[in-house]
Short mmCIF file of N, CA and C in Angstrom, two decimals:
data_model
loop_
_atom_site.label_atom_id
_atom_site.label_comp_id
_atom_site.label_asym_id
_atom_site.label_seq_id
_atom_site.Cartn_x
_atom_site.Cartn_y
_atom_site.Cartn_z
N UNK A 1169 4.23 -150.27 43.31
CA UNK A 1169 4.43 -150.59 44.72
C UNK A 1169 5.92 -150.74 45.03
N UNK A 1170 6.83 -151.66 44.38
CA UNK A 1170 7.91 -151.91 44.56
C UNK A 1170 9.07 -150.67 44.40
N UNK A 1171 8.61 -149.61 43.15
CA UNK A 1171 8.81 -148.47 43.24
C UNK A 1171 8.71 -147.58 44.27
N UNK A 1172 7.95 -147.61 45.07
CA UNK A 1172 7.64 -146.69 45.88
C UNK A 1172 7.91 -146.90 47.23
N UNK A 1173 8.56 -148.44 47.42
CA UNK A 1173 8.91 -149.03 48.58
C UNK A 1173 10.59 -148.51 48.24
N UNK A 1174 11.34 -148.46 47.06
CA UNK A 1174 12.67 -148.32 46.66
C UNK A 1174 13.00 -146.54 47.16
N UNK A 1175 12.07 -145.80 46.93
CA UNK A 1175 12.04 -145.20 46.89
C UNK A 1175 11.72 -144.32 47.82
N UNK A 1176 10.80 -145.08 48.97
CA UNK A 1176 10.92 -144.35 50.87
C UNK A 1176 12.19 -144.75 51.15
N UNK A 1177 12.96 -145.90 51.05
CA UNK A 1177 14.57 -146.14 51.68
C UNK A 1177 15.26 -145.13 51.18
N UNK A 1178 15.55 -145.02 49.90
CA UNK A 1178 16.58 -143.60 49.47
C UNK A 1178 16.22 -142.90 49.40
N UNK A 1179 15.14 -142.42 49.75
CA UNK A 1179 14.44 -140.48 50.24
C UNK A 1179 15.49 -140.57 51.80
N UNK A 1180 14.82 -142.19 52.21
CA UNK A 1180 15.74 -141.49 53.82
C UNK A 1180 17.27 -141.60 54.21
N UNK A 1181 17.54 -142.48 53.14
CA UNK A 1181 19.26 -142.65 53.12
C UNK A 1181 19.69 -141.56 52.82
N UNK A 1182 19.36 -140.56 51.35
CA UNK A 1182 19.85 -139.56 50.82
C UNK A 1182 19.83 -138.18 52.02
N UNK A 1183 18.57 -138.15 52.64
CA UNK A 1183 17.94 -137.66 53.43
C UNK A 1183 19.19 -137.31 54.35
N UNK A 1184 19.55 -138.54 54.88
CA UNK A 1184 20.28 -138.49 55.82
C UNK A 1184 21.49 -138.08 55.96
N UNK A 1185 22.45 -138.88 54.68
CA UNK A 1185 23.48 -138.36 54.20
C UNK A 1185 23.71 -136.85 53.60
N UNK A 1186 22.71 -135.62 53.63
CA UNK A 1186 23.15 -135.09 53.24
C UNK A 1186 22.10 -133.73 53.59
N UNK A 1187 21.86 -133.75 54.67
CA UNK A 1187 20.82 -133.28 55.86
C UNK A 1187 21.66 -132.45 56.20
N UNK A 1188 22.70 -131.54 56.24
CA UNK A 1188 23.58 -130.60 56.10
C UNK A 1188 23.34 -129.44 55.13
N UNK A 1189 22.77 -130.34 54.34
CA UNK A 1189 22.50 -129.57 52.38
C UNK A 1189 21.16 -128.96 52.56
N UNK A 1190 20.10 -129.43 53.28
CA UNK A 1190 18.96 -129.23 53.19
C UNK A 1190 17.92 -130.30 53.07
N UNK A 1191 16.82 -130.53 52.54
CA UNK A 1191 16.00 -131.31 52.85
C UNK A 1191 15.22 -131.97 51.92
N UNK A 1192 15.03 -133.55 51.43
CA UNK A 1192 14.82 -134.14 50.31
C UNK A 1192 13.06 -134.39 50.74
N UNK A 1193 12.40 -133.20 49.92
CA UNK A 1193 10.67 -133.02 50.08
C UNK A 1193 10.71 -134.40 49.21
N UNK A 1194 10.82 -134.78 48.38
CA UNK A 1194 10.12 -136.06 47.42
C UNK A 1194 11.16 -136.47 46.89
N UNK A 1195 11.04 -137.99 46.50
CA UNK A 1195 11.92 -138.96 45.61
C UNK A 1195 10.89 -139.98 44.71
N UNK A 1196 11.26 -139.93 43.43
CA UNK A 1196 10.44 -140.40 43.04
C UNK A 1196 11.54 -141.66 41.74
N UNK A 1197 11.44 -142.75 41.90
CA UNK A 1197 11.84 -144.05 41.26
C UNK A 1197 11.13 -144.42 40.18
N UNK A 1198 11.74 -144.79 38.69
CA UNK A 1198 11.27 -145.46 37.56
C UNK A 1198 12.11 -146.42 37.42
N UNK A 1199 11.69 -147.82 37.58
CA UNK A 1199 12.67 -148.80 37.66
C UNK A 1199 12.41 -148.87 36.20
N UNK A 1200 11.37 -148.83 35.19
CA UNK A 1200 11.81 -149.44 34.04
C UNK A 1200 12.72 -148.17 33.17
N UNK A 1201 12.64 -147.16 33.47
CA UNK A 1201 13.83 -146.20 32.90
C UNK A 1201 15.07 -145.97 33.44
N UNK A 1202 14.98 -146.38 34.72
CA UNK A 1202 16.39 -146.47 35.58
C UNK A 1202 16.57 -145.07 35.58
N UNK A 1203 15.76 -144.40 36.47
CA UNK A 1203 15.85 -143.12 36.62
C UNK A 1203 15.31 -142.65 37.99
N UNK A 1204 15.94 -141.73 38.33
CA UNK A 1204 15.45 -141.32 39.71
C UNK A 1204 15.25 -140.26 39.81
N UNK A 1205 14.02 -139.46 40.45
CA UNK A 1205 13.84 -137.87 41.02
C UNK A 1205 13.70 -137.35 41.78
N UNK A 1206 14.55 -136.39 42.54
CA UNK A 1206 14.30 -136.05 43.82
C UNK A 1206 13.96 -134.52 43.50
N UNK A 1207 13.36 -134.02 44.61
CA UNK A 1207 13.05 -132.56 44.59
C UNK A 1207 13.69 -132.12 45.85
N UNK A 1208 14.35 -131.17 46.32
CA UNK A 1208 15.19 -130.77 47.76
C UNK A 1208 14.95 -129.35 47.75
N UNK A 1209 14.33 -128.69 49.34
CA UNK A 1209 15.05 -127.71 49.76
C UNK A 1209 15.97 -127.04 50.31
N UNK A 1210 17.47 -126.45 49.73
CA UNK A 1210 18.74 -126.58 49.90
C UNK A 1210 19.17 -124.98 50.60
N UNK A 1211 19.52 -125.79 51.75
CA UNK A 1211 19.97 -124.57 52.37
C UNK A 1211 20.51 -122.69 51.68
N UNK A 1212 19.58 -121.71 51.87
CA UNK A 1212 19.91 -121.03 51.20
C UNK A 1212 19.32 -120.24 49.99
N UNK A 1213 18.30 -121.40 49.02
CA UNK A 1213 17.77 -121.10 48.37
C UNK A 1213 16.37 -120.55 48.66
N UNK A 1214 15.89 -119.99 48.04
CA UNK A 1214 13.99 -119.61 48.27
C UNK A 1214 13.27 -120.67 47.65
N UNK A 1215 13.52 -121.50 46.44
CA UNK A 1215 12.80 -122.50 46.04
C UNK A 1215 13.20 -123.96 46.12
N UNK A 1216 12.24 -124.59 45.80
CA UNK A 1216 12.96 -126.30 46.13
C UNK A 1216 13.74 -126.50 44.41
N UNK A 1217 14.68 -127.03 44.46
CA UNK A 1217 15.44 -127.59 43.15
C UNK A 1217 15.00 -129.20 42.67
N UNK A 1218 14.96 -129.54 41.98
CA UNK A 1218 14.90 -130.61 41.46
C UNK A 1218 15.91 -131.20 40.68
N UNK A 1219 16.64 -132.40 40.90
CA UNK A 1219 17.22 -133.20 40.22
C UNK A 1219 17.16 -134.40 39.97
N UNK A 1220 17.75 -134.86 38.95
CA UNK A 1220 17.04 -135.99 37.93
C UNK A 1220 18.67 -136.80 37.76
N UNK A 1221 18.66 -138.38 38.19
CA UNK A 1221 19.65 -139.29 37.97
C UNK A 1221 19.15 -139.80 36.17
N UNK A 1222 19.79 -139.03 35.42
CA UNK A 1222 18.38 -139.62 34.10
C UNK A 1222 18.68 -141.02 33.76
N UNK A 1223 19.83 -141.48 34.27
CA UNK A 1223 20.17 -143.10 34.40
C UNK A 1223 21.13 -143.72 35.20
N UNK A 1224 20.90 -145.15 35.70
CA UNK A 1224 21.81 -145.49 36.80
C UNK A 1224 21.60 -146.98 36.53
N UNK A 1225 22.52 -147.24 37.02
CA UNK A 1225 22.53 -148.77 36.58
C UNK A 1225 23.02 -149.94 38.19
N UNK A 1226 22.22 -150.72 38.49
CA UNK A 1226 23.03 -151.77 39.39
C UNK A 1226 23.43 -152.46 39.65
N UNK A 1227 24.28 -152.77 40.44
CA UNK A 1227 25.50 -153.87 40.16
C UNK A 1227 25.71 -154.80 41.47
N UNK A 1228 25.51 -155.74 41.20
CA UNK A 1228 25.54 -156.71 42.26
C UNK A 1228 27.11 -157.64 42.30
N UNK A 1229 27.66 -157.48 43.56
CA UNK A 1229 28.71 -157.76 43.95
C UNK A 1229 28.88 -158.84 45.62
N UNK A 1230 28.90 -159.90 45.32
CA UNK A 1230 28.88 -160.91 46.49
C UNK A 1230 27.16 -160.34 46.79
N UNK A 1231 27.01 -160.30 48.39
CA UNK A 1231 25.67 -160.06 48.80
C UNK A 1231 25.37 -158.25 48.47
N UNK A 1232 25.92 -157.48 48.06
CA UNK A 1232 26.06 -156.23 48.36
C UNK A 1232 25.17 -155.78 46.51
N UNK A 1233 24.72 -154.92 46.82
CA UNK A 1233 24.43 -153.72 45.37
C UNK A 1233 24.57 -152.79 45.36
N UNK A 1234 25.03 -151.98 44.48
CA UNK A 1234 25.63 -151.23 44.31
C UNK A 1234 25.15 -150.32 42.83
N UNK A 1235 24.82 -148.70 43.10
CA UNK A 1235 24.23 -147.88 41.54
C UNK A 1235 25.40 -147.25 41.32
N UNK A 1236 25.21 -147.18 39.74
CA UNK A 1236 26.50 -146.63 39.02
C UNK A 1236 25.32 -145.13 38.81
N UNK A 1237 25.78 -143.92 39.08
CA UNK A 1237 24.85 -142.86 38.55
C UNK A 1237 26.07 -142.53 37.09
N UNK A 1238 24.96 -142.54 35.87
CA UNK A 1238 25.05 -142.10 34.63
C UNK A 1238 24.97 -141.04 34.04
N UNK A 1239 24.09 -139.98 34.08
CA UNK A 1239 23.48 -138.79 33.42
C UNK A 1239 22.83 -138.30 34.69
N UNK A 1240 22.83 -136.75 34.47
CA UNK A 1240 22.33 -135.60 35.73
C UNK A 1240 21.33 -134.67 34.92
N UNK A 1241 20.77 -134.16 34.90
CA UNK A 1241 19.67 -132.91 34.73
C UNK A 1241 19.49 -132.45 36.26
N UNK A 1242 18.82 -130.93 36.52
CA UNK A 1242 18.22 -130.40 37.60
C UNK A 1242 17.61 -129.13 37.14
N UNK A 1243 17.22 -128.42 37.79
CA UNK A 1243 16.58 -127.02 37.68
C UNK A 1243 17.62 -126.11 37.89
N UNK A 1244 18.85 -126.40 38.18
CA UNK A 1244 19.60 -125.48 38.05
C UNK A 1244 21.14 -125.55 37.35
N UNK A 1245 21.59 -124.90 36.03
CA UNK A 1245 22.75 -125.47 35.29
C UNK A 1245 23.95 -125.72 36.43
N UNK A 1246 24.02 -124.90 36.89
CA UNK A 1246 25.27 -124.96 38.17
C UNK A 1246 25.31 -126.39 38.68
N UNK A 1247 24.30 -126.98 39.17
CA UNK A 1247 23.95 -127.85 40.15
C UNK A 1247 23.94 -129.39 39.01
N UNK A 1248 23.63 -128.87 37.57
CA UNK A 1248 24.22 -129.83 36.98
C UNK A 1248 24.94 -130.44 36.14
N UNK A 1249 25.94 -129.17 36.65
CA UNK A 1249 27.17 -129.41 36.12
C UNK A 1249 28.05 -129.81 37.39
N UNK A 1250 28.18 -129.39 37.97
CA UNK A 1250 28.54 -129.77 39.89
C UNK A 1250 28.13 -131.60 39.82
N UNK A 1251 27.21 -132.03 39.71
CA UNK A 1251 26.64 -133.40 40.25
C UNK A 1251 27.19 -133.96 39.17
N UNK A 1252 27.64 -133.86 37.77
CA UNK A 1252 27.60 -134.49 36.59
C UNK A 1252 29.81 -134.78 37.21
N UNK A 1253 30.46 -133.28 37.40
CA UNK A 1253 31.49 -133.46 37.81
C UNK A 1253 31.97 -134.39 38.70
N UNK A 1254 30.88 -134.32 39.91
CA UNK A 1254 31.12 -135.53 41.06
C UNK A 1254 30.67 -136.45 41.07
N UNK A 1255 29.89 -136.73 40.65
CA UNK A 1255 29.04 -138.04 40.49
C UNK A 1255 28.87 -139.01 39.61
N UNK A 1256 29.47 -138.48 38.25
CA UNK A 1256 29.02 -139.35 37.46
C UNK A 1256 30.00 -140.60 37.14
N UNK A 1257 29.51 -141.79 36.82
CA UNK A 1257 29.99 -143.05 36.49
C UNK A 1257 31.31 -143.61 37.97
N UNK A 1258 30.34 -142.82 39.13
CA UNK A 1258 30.64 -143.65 40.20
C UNK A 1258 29.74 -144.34 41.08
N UNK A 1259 30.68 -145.58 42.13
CA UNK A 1259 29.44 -146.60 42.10
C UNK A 1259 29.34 -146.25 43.75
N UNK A 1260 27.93 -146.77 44.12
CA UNK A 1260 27.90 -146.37 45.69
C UNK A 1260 27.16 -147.95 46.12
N UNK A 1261 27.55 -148.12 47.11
CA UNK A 1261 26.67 -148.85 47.73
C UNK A 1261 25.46 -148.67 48.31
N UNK A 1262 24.20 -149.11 48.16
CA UNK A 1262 22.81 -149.09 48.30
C UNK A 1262 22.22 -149.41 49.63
N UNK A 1263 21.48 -148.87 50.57
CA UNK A 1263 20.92 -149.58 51.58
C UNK A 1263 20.57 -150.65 51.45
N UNK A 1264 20.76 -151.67 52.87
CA UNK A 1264 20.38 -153.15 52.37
C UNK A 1264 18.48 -153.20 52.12
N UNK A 1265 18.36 -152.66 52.72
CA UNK A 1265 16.43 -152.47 52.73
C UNK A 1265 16.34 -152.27 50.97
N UNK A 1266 16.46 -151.23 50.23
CA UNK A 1266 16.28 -150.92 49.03
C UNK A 1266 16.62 -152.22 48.36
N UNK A 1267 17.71 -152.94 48.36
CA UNK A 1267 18.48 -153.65 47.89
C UNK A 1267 17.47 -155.24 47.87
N UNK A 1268 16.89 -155.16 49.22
CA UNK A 1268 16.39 -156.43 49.07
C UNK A 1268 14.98 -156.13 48.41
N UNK A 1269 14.42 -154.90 48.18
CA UNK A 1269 13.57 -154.63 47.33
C UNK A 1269 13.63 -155.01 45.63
N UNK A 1270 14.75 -154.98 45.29
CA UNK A 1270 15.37 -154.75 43.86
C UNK A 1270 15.86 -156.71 43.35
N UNK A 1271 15.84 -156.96 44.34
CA UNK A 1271 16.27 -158.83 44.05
C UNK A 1271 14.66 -159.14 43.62
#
């Protein structure tokens, strides 16, 4: 349940932020592996891609939290080597909704 409540907020945060790119069909949350999966159809392509946070970690700072993304996989090498370049072992701040899910 709590999974799946974490996990409608950052389908629609990601969603949102990046609704330019194309369109996040599913997100799917493992809090005890600290892993996250989204599946997207990305402008351009014929199939949906899938990518995998294979770990992330969070960090609580005054009232605020914050994920460190760790490790990338996807369905496509390009895409994860691209996300591993930009993304990795930086921290973002979390919607407060998700956030008060995770306390």
């Amino acid at each position: 349940m709590k999974a799946g409540a974490v996990a409608m907020a950052l389908k629609a945060f990601i969603g949102d932020r990046f609704k330019e790119y194309g369109e996040v069909e599913d997100l799917t949350v493992d809090l005890d592996a600290a892993r996250l999966t989204l599946r997207a159809m990305l402008r351009g392509e014929r199939q949906s891609v899938t990518v995998s946070v294979e770990q992330y970690e969070l960090q609580q700072e005054g009232g605020d939290v914050f994920i460190v993304l760790r490790g990338f996989s996807s369905s496509r090498e390009w895409l994860t080597l691209l996300l591993t370049k930009l993304f990795r072992d930086k921290r973002y701040k979390i919607p407060a909704a998700a956030a008060k899910l995770l306390k």
